[in-house]
PDB file of C-alpha atoms in Angstrom:
ATOM      1  CA  MET Q  24     108.549 115.693 105.067  1.00 63.00           C
ATOM      2  CA  THR Q  25     111.807 117.227 106.289  1.00 66.00           C
ATOM      3  CA  ALA Q  26     113.405 113.786 106.530  1.00 87.00           C
ATOM      4  CA  PHE Q  27     112.468 113.136 102.893  1.00 94.00           C
ATOM      5  CA  PHE Q  28     114.653 116.020 101.716  1.00 92.00           C
ATOM      6  CA  ASP Q  29     117.623 114.794 103.761  1.00 86.00           C
ATOM      7  CA  GLN Q  30     118.406 112.480 100.823  1.00 84.00           C
ATOM      8  CA  ALA Q  31     118.879 115.477  98.509  1.00 81.00           C
ATOM      9  CA  SER Q  32     122.678 115.606  98.663  1.00 76.00           C
ATOM     10  CA  PRO Q  33     124.020 118.861  97.175  1.00 78.00           C
ATOM     11  CA  GLY Q  34     125.060 118.440  93.553  1.00 76.00           C
ATOM     12  CA  LYS Q  35     126.676 120.663  90.962  1.00 86.00           C
ATOM     13  CA  THR Q  36     125.498 124.030  89.704  1.00 91.00           C
ATOM     14  CA  VAL Q  37     124.375 123.858  86.072  1.00 90.00           C
ATOM     15  CA  LYS Q  38     123.768 126.567  83.476  1.00 91.00           C
ATOM     16  CA  HIS Q  39     121.788 126.314  80.259  1.00 88.00           C
ATOM     17  CA  LYS Q  40     120.793 129.520  78.442  1.00 86.00           C
ATOM     18  CA  LYS Q  41     118.552 131.440  80.866  1.00 78.00           C
ATOM     19  CA  ALA Q  42     118.677 128.730  83.547  1.00 87.00           C
ATOM     20  CA  VAL Q  43     121.195 128.637  86.396  1.00 92.00           C
ATOM     21  CA  PHE Q  44     120.373 126.307  89.280  1.00 92.00           C
ATOM     22  CA  ASP Q  45     121.691 123.673  91.644  1.00 93.00           C
ATOM     23  CA  LEU Q  46     121.016 119.959  91.373  1.00 95.00           C
ATOM     24  CA  PRO Q  47     118.981 118.247  92.574  1.00 96.00           C
ATOM     25  CA  ILE Q  48     115.922 120.463  92.230  1.00 96.00           C
ATOM     26  CA  GLN Q  49     113.673 120.180  95.279  1.00 96.00           C
ATOM     27  CA  TYR Q  50     109.896 120.424  95.044  1.00 97.00           C
ATOM     28  CA  TYR Q  51     108.469 121.142  98.489  1.00 97.00           C
ATOM     29  CA  ARG Q  52     104.818 121.661  97.590  1.00 96.00           C
ATOM     30  CA  ASP Q  53     102.641 121.424  94.497  1.00 97.00           C
ATOM     31  CA  ASP Q  54      99.167 120.760  93.156  1.00 98.00           C
ATOM     32  CA  PHE Q  55      99.174 117.612  91.002  1.00 98.00           C
ATOM     33  CA  PHE Q  56      96.399 115.912  89.016  1.00 98.00           C
ATOM     34  CA  GLY Q  57      96.041 113.901  85.837  1.00 98.00           C
ATOM     35  CA  LEU Q  58      94.007 111.655  83.555  1.00 98.00           C
ATOM     36  CA  PHE Q  59      94.996 108.436  81.785  1.00 98.00           C
ATOM     37  CA  PHE Q  60      93.398 107.326  78.508  1.00 98.00           C
ATOM     38  CA  SER Q  61      93.790 104.446  76.110  1.00 98.00           C
ATOM     39  CA  ALA Q  62      95.209 105.156  72.638  1.00 98.00           C
ATOM     40  CA  GLU Q  63      96.218 103.179  69.570  1.00 98.00           C
ATOM     41  CA  LEU Q  64      99.126 100.857  70.333  1.00 98.00           C
ATOM     42  CA  ALA Q  65     100.561 101.013  66.802  1.00 98.00           C
ATOM     43  CA  LYS Q  66     100.711 104.813  66.829  1.00 98.00           C
ATOM     44  CA  LEU Q  67     102.301 104.987  70.274  1.00 98.00           C
ATOM     45  CA  SER Q  68     104.802 102.277  69.335  1.00 98.00           C
ATOM     46  CA  ALA Q  69     105.838 104.355  66.324  1.00 98.00           C
ATOM     47  CA  LEU Q  70     106.845 107.189  68.669  1.00 98.00           C
ATOM     48  CA  MET Q  71     109.278 105.081  70.699  1.00 98.00           C
ATOM     49  CA  PRO Q  72     112.850 106.404  70.334  1.00 98.00           C
ATOM     50  CA  SER Q  73     114.318 102.967  71.081  1.00 98.00           C
ATOM     51  CA  PRO Q  74     113.245  99.399  70.179  1.00 98.00           C
ATOM     52  CA  ASN Q  75     113.822  98.594  73.852  1.00 98.00           C
ATOM     53  CA  LEU Q  76     110.945 100.849  74.960  1.00 98.00           C
ATOM     54  CA  HIS Q  77     107.486  99.272  74.927  1.00 98.00           C
ATOM     55  CA  PRO Q  78     104.180 101.096  75.567  1.00 98.00           C
ATOM     56  CA  VAL Q  79     102.130  99.491  78.317  1.00 98.00           C
ATOM     57  CA  ARG Q  80      99.224  97.695  76.664  1.00 97.00           C
ATOM     58  CA  VAL Q  81      95.662  97.626  77.946  1.00 96.00           C
ATOM     59  CA  GLY Q  82      94.332  95.448  75.151  1.00 92.00           C
ATOM     60  CA  LYS Q  83      95.391  93.814  71.918  1.00 93.00           C
ATOM     61  CA  ARG Q  84      95.583  97.113  70.022  1.00 97.00           C
ATOM     62  CA  LYS Q  85      95.481  99.648  72.835  1.00 98.00           C
ATOM     63  CA  ALA Q  86      98.113 101.245  75.084  1.00 98.00           C
ATOM     64  CA  VAL Q  87      98.076 104.141  77.552  1.00 98.00           C
ATOM     65  CA  ILE Q  88      98.674 107.868  77.337  1.00 98.00           C
ATOM     66  CA  GLY Q  89      98.530 110.264  80.283  1.00 98.00           C
ATOM     67  CA  ILE Q  90      98.150 114.014  80.765  1.00 98.00           C
ATOM     68  CA  ALA Q  91      99.290 115.386  84.119  1.00 98.00           C
ATOM     69  CA  ALA Q  92      99.303 118.955  85.436  1.00 98.00           C
ATOM     70  CA  PHE Q  93     101.598 120.368  88.126  1.00 98.00           C
ATOM     71  CA  ASN Q  94     101.285 123.737  89.840  1.00 98.00           C
ATOM     72  CA  TYR Q  95     104.687 123.959  91.517  1.00 98.00           C
ATOM     73  CA  ILE Q  96     104.164 126.274  94.469  1.00 98.00           C
ATOM     74  CA  ASP Q  97     107.468 126.044  96.359  1.00 97.00           C
ATOM     75  CA  THR Q  98     110.657 124.815  94.671  1.00 97.00           C
ATOM     76  CA  THR Q  99     114.363 125.615  94.581  1.00 95.00           C
ATOM     77  CA  ILE Q 100     113.952 127.108  91.074  1.00 95.00           C
ATOM     78  CA  GLY Q 101     110.872 129.151  91.898  1.00 95.00           C
ATOM     79  CA  PRO Q 102     107.158 128.620  91.244  1.00 97.00           C
ATOM     80  CA  TYR Q 103     105.955 127.542  87.798  1.00 98.00           C
ATOM     81  CA  GLY Q 104     103.392 125.417  86.015  1.00 98.00           C
ATOM     82  CA  GLU Q 105     103.940 122.257  83.994  1.00 98.00           C
ATOM     83  CA  VAL Q 106     101.803 119.836  81.976  1.00 98.00           C
ATOM     84  CA  GLY Q 107     103.173 116.460  80.920  1.00 98.00           C
ATOM     85  CA  ILE Q 108     101.932 114.390  77.995  1.00 98.00           C
ATOM     86  CA  VAL Q 109     103.435 110.977  78.670  1.00 98.00           C
ATOM     87  CA  VAL Q 110     103.305 107.338  77.603  1.00 98.00           C
ATOM     88  CA  PRO Q 111     103.738 104.683  80.326  1.00 98.00           C
ATOM     89  CA  VAL Q 112     106.450 102.340  79.029  1.00 98.00           C
ATOM     90  CA  VAL Q 113     108.739  99.510  80.046  1.00 98.00           C
ATOM     91  CA  TYR Q 114     112.396  99.459  79.055  1.00 98.00           C
ATOM     92  CA  GLY Q 115     113.689  95.982  78.290  1.00 97.00           C
ATOM     93  CA  LYS Q 116     111.447  92.961  77.936  1.00 95.00           C
ATOM     94  CA  LYS Q 117     107.997  93.543  76.430  1.00 95.00           C
ATOM     95  CA  PRO Q 118     105.575  93.403  79.396  1.00 95.00           C
ATOM     96  CA  LEU Q 119     102.217  91.764  79.863  1.00 96.00           C
ATOM     97  CA  PRO Q 120      99.173  94.036  79.505  1.00 97.00           C
ATOM     98  CA  TRP Q 121      98.117  96.071  82.560  1.00 96.00           C
ATOM     99  CA  VAL Q 122     100.682  94.569  84.978  1.00 97.00           C
ATOM    100  CA  PRO Q 123     103.196  97.478  84.923  1.00 98.00           C
ATOM    101  CA  LEU Q 124     100.387  99.967  85.560  1.00 96.00           C
ATOM    102  CA  LEU Q 125      99.471  98.119  88.725  1.00 94.00           C
ATOM    103  CA  ARG Q 126     103.068  97.795  89.945  1.00 97.00           C
ATOM    104  CA  GLU Q 127     104.382 101.149  88.637  1.00 97.00           C
ATOM    105  CA  ALA Q 128     107.996 101.740  89.741  1.00 97.00           C
ATOM    106  CA  ARG Q 129     108.108  98.287  91.350  1.00 97.00           C
ATOM    107  CA  HIS Q 130     108.049  96.812  87.838  1.00 98.00           C
ATOM    108  CA  PRO Q 131     111.517  96.545  86.234  1.00 97.00           C
ATOM    109  CA  GLY Q 132     112.027  99.203  83.579  1.00 98.00           C
ATOM    110  CA  PHE Q 133     108.709 100.999  84.147  1.00 98.00           C
ATOM    111  CA  GLY Q 134     108.563 104.741  83.544  1.00 98.00           C
ATOM    112  CA  MET Q 135     106.977 107.585  81.591  1.00 98.00           C
ATOM    113  CA  LEU Q 136     108.229 108.489  78.128  1.00 98.00           C
ATOM    114  CA  VAL Q 137     107.747 112.244  77.900  1.00 98.00           C
ATOM    115  CA  LEU Q 138     106.312 113.420  74.570  1.00 98.00           C
ATOM    116  CA  HIS Q 139     105.654 117.063  75.471  1.00 98.00           C
ATOM    117  CA  LEU Q 140     106.287 119.049  78.652  1.00 98.00           C
ATOM    118  CA  PRO Q 141     105.081 122.660  78.455  1.00 98.00           C
ATOM    119  CA  VAL Q 142     106.121 124.942  81.310  1.00 98.00           C
ATOM    120  CA  THR Q 143     105.477 128.574  82.204  1.00 98.00           C
ATOM    121  CA  THR Q 144     109.063 129.875  82.565  1.00 97.00           C
ATOM    122  CA  LEU Q 145     112.111 130.052  80.322  1.00 96.00           C
ATOM    123  CA  LYS Q 146     114.243 128.953  83.270  1.00 96.00           C
ATOM    124  CA  ALA Q 147     112.293 125.712  83.618  1.00 97.00           C
ATOM    125  CA  ARG Q 148     112.305 125.196  79.848  1.00 97.00           C
ATOM    126  CA  ASP Q 149     116.038 125.769  79.346  1.00 96.00           C
ATOM    127  CA  GLY Q 150     117.019 123.751  82.398  1.00 96.00           C
ATOM    128  CA  GLY Q 151     114.781 120.826  81.435  1.00 97.00           C
ATOM    129  CA  ARG Q 152     115.997 120.663  77.848  1.00 97.00           C
ATOM    130  CA  GLY Q 153     119.636 121.269  78.746  1.00 95.00           C
ATOM    131  CA  VAL Q 154     120.065 118.718  81.561  1.00 95.00           C
ATOM    132  CA  TRP Q 155     117.550 115.950  80.813  1.00 97.00           C
ATOM    133  CA  GLY Q 156     116.363 116.496  77.237  1.00 98.00           C
ATOM    134  CA  TYR Q 157     112.814 117.075  78.463  1.00 98.00           C
ATOM    135  CA  PRO Q 158     110.772 118.244  75.425  1.00 98.00           C
ATOM    136  CA  LYS Q 159     109.707 121.522  76.989  1.00 98.00           C
ATOM    137  CA  PHE Q 160     108.222 124.684  75.552  1.00 98.00           C
ATOM    138  CA  THR Q 161     106.751 127.755  77.222  1.00 98.00           C
ATOM    139  CA  ALA Q 162     102.996 128.195  77.408  1.00 98.00           C
ATOM    140  CA  ASP Q 163     100.282 129.832  79.498  1.00 98.00           C
ATOM    141  CA  MET Q 164      98.501 127.982  82.284  1.00 98.00           C
ATOM    142  CA  GLU Q 165      95.450 128.867  84.356  1.00 98.00           C
ATOM    143  CA  PHE Q 166      94.883 126.705  87.418  1.00 98.00           C
ATOM    144  CA  THR Q 167      91.714 126.587  89.485  1.00 98.00           C
ATOM    145  CA  ILE Q 168      92.077 124.676  92.750  1.00 98.00           C
ATOM    146  CA  THR Q 169      89.046 123.937  94.941  1.00 97.00           C
ATOM    147  CA  PRO Q 170      88.200 121.372  97.635  1.00 96.00           C
ATOM    148  CA  GLU Q 171      86.121 119.490  95.022  1.00 97.00           C
ATOM    149  CA  PHE Q 172      88.293 119.595  91.893  1.00 97.00           C
ATOM    150  CA  MET Q 173      91.498 120.792  90.212  1.00 98.00           C
ATOM    151  CA  ARG Q 174      91.520 122.354  86.745  1.00 98.00           C
ATOM    152  CA  CYS Q 175      94.206 123.507  84.315  1.00 98.00           C
ATOM    153  CA  ARG Q 176      93.733 125.358  81.043  1.00 98.00           C
ATOM    154  CA  LEU Q 177      96.890 125.132  78.929  1.00 98.00           C
ATOM    155  CA  SER Q 178      97.226 127.520  75.992  1.00 98.00           C
ATOM    156  CA  GLU Q 179      99.711 129.253  73.715  1.00 97.00           C
ATOM    157  CA  ARG Q 180      99.025 132.625  72.103  1.00 91.00           C
ATOM    158  CA  LYS Q 181      95.414 132.323  73.282  1.00 92.00           C
ATOM    159  CA  LYS Q 182      95.011 128.997  71.463  1.00 95.00           C
ATOM    160  CA  CYS Q 183      93.744 126.297  73.790  1.00 97.00           C
ATOM    161  CA  ILE Q 184      95.934 123.189  73.894  1.00 98.00           C
ATOM    162  CA  ILE Q 185      94.291 121.271  76.734  1.00 98.00           C
ATOM    163  CA  ASP Q 186      91.574 122.110  79.248  1.00 98.00           C
ATOM    164  CA  MET Q 187      91.431 119.471  81.984  1.00 98.00           C
ATOM    165  CA  LYS Q 188      89.420 119.152  85.177  1.00 98.00           C
ATOM    166  CA  VAL Q 189      89.889 116.343  87.696  1.00 98.00           C
ATOM    167  CA  SER Q 190      87.652 115.605  90.680  1.00 97.00           C
ATOM    168  CA  ARG Q 191      89.297 115.032  94.057  1.00 97.00           C
ATOM    169  CA  ALA Q 192      87.771 111.552  94.202  1.00 94.00           C
ATOM    170  CA  GLY Q 193      88.971 108.184  95.432  1.00 95.00           C
ATOM    171  CA  PRO Q 194      90.369 106.752  98.649  1.00 96.00           C
ATOM    172  CA  LEU Q 195      93.480 108.319 100.137  1.00 97.00           C
ATOM    173  CA  ARG Q 196      96.706 106.323  99.897  1.00 97.00           C
ATOM    174  CA  ARG Q 197     100.257 107.231 100.813  1.00 97.00           C
ATOM    175  CA  SER Q 198     103.027 106.347  98.375  1.00 97.00           C
ATOM    176  CA  THR Q 199     106.789 106.715  98.277  1.00 97.00           C
ATOM    177  CA  LEU Q 200     107.236 105.128  94.841  1.00 98.00           C
ATOM    178  CA  PRO Q 201     109.522 107.238  92.639  1.00 98.00           C
ATOM    179  CA  LEU Q 202     108.453 108.819  89.378  1.00 98.00           C
ATOM    180  CA  VAL Q 203     110.640 107.516  86.533  1.00 98.00           C
ATOM    181  CA  THR Q 204     110.932 109.367  83.216  1.00 98.00           C
ATOM    182  CA  TYR Q 205     112.513 108.548  79.869  1.00 98.00           C
ATOM    183  CA  THR Q 206     113.778 111.308  77.572  1.00 98.00           C
ATOM    184  CA  VAL Q 207     116.246 111.720  74.721  1.00 98.00           C
ATOM    185  CA  LYS Q 208     119.157 114.142  74.815  1.00 97.00           C
ATOM    186  CA  GLU Q 209     121.519 114.301  71.841  1.00 96.00           C
ATOM    187  CA  ASN Q 210     120.423 110.811  70.716  1.00 97.00           C
ATOM    188  CA  ARG Q 211     121.090 109.358  74.165  1.00 98.00           C
ATOM    189  CA  LEU Q 212     118.234 107.728  76.049  1.00 98.00           C
ATOM    190  CA  ILE Q 213     118.065 109.196  79.559  1.00 98.00           C
ATOM    191  CA  ARG Q 214     116.396 107.525  82.527  1.00 98.00           C
ATOM    192  CA  THR Q 215     115.671 109.763  85.516  1.00 98.00           C
ATOM    193  CA  VAL Q 216     114.495 108.365  88.846  1.00 98.00           C
ATOM    194  CA  ILE Q 217     112.668 111.095  90.780  1.00 98.00           C
ATOM    195  CA  PRO Q 218     112.076 110.318  94.472  1.00 97.00           C
ATOM    196  CA  GLN Q 219     108.645 111.475  95.595  1.00 97.00           C
ATOM    197  CA  THR Q 220     106.382 111.140  98.582  1.00 97.00           C
ATOM    198  CA  GLY Q 221     102.764 112.042  98.918  1.00 97.00           C
ATOM    199  CA  VAL Q 222      99.136 111.195  99.537  1.00 98.00           C
ATOM    200  CA  PHE Q 223      97.200 110.374  96.372  1.00 98.00           C
ATOM    201  CA  ARG Q 224      93.667 109.644  95.232  1.00 98.00           C
ATOM    202  CA  ASP Q 225      92.913 107.311  92.302  1.00 97.00           C
ATOM    203  CA  ARG Q 226      89.545 106.746  90.664  1.00 97.00           C
ATOM    204  CA  LEU Q 227      88.937 104.068  88.035  1.00 96.00           C
ATOM    205  CA  PHE Q 228      86.642 105.146  85.204  1.00 96.00           C
ATOM    206  CA  PRO Q 229      85.893 108.528  86.802  1.00 96.00           C
ATOM    207  CA  ARG Q 230      82.515 110.070  86.140  1.00 92.00           C
ATOM    208  CA  GLU Q 231      83.323 113.591  87.269  1.00 94.00           C
ATOM    209  CA  TYR Q 232      85.994 114.995  84.974  1.00 97.00           C
ATOM    210  CA  ALA Q 233      86.351 117.287  81.969  1.00 97.00           C
ATOM    211  CA  PHE Q 234      88.832 117.129  79.110  1.00 98.00           C
ATOM    212  CA  GLU Q 235      89.114 119.137  75.909  1.00 97.00           C
ATOM    213  CA  ALA Q 236      91.882 119.236  73.324  1.00 97.00           C
ATOM    214  CA  GLY Q 237      91.937 122.505  71.372  1.00 96.00           C
ATOM    215  CA  ASP Q 238      93.131 123.857  68.024  1.00 94.00           C
ATOM    216  CA  HIS Q 239      96.903 123.606  68.449  1.00 97.00           C
ATOM    217  CA  PRO Q 240      99.624 121.356  66.927  1.00 97.00           C
ATOM    218  CA  VAL Q 241     100.201 119.549  70.243  1.00 98.00           C
ATOM    219  CA  ALA Q 242      96.467 118.950  70.691  1.00 97.00           C
ATOM    220  CA  GLU Q 243      96.131 117.762  67.089  1.00 97.00           C
ATOM    221  CA  GLU Q 244      98.982 115.301  67.609  1.00 97.00           C
ATOM    222  CA  LEU Q 245      97.346 114.006  70.776  1.00 97.00           C
ATOM    223  CA  LEU Q 246      93.989 113.479  69.058  1.00 96.00           C
ATOM    224  CA  GLY Q 247      95.751 111.806  66.149  1.00 97.00           C
ATOM    225  CA  LEU Q 248      96.945 109.052  68.475  1.00 98.00           C
ATOM    226  CA  GLY Q 249      93.398 107.724  68.766  1.00 97.00           C
ATOM    227  CA  ILE Q 250      92.863 108.806  72.359  1.00 97.00           C
ATOM    228  CA  SER Q 251      89.751 107.307  73.935  1.00 96.00           C
ATOM    229  CA  GLY Q 252      86.625 109.343  74.548  1.00 94.00           C
ATOM    230  CA  ARG Q 253      86.882 109.004  78.321  1.00 96.00           C
ATOM    231  CA  PRO Q 254      89.728 108.266  80.757  1.00 98.00           C
ATOM    232  CA  PHE Q 255      90.032 104.987  82.600  1.00 97.00           C
ATOM    233  CA  LEU Q 256      91.889 106.531  85.537  1.00 98.00           C
ATOM    234  CA  SER Q 257      92.113 109.859  87.337  1.00 98.00           C
ATOM    235  CA  ARG Q 258      94.785 110.700  89.883  1.00 98.00           C
ATOM    236  CA  CYS Q 259      95.383 113.683  92.127  1.00 98.00           C
ATOM    237  CA  ALA Q 260      97.472 114.461  95.176  1.00 98.00           C
ATOM    238  CA  ALA Q 261      96.365 115.726  98.555  1.00 96.00           C
ATOM    239  CA  GLU Q 262     100.031 116.459  99.175  1.00 96.00           C
ATOM    240  CA  ARG Q 263     103.241 115.727  97.258  1.00 97.00           C
ATOM    241  CA  ALA Q 264     106.947 116.472  97.348  1.00 97.00           C
ATOM    242  CA  ALA Q 265     109.735 115.395  94.998  1.00 98.00           C
ATOM    243  CA  ILE Q 266     113.469 115.612  94.285  1.00 97.00           C
ATOM    244  CA  LEU Q 267     114.705 115.893  90.676  1.00 97.00           C
ATOM    245  CA  PRO Q 268     118.302 114.658  90.226  1.00 96.00           C
ATOM    246  CA  ALA Q 269     120.367 114.410  87.059  1.00 94.00           C
ATOM    247  CA  GLY Q 270     119.391 111.504  84.810  1.00 96.00           C
ATOM    248  CA  GLU Q 271     121.419 108.502  83.714  1.00 97.00           C
ATOM    249  CA  GLU Q 272     122.306 107.620  80.128  1.00 98.00           C
ATOM    250  CA  ILE Q 273     121.153 104.058  79.444  1.00 98.00           C
ATOM    251  CA  GLU Q 274     121.433 103.790  75.660  1.00 98.00           C
ATOM    252  CA  GLU Q 275     123.107 105.505  72.720  1.00 97.00           C
ATOM    253  CA  GLY Q 276     121.669 105.935  69.242  1.00 97.00           C
ATOM    254  CA  ALA Q 277     118.123 106.770  70.294  1.00 98.00           C
ATOM    255  CA  ALA Q 278     115.893 108.596  67.835  1.00 98.00           C
ATOM    256  CA  ALA Q 279     115.321 112.288  68.483  1.00 97.00           C
ATOM    257  CA  LEU Q 280     112.329 113.203  70.649  1.00 97.00           C
ATOM    258  CA  ASP Q 281     112.395 116.997  70.726  1.00 95.00           C
ATOM    259  CA  GLY Q 282     108.678 117.641  70.904  1.00 96.00           C
ATOM    260  CA  TYR Q 283     107.082 120.971  70.084  1.00 97.00           C
ATOM    261  CA  ARG Q 284     109.422 123.934  70.649  1.00 96.00           C
ATOM    262  CA  GLY Q 285     107.153 126.966  70.619  1.00 95.00           C
ATOM    263  CA  ALA Q 286     108.206 130.599  70.843  1.00 93.00           C
ATOM    264  CA  GLU Q 287     111.133 132.245  72.608  1.00 93.00           C
ATOM    265  CA  LYS Q 288     109.133 133.909  75.366  1.00 94.00           C
ATOM    266  CA  GLU Q 289     108.049 133.580  78.973  1.00 96.00           C
ATOM    267  CA  GLY Q 290     104.776 131.828  79.635  1.00 97.00           C
ATOM    268  CA  GLY Q 291     102.052 132.997  81.958  1.00 97.00           C
ATOM    269  CA  LEU Q 292     100.813 131.441  85.186  1.00 98.00           C
ATOM    270  CA  LYS Q 293      97.507 132.227  86.925  1.00 98.00           C
ATOM    271  CA  VAL Q 294      96.322 130.315  89.975  1.00 98.00           C
ATOM    272  CA  LEU Q 295      92.912 130.739  91.585  1.00 97.00           C
ATOM    273  CA  TYR Q 296      92.194 129.045  94.905  1.00 95.00           C
ATOM    274  CA  GLN Q 297      88.520 128.758  95.765  1.00 91.00           C
ATOM    275  CA  PRO Q 298      87.421 127.803  99.316  1.00 84.00           C
TER     276      PRO Q 298
END
């Protein structure tokens, strides 16, 4: 793992509101898990900030949406929680169904368009919005981590947004494929390639999971996209590390993608580890 971080060449110090930190941000250890669902292709396509971004289809009228939770334990900007609501996309030529999901970062232009990215600290929120245009807002997160499952309850002002539980199921596989994200900052489309390394577990059509969307604007938007009743894929990490560099502008004139902004306050983070 030490050799992995040797590629993190020191970058500049950046400052945005309450956030002052050095690039790239290094993530030494976290708990990661997520679920992927199908949703209505037409509704996801309408959210694309550029005509060059195409949701990955899994049928004639269906595409993919994912919800992923991160409990960042040890990082160069301190510990915090994060939940991403993302759409797997391809930038450039419209892809065949399913293929980019199987190839991930090996597929040209593949990445995750970030719709919402709640975090638990103002530092993470201000830094994410200021450098990358990540649509972040502060919220409260309660993580429960056990040998059998990982769970995150995401809420704001005691209103549940998402309550998600993922079983630690599936064969172990090591991967060094980067995580690629697409965001919009000041009408510029930003592509960020995030090196990562880890050991992951995937389970197709998982039976042991839980997912609930609550009474909150972000949850209502998610449900309005025609999300399927059950996920077709679960993913979690036995171990993971990542390096977040500055992104690269790839297109001007993109539509705004600010996401939900929330209140001007710190979020809360609770983590319970059960043996």
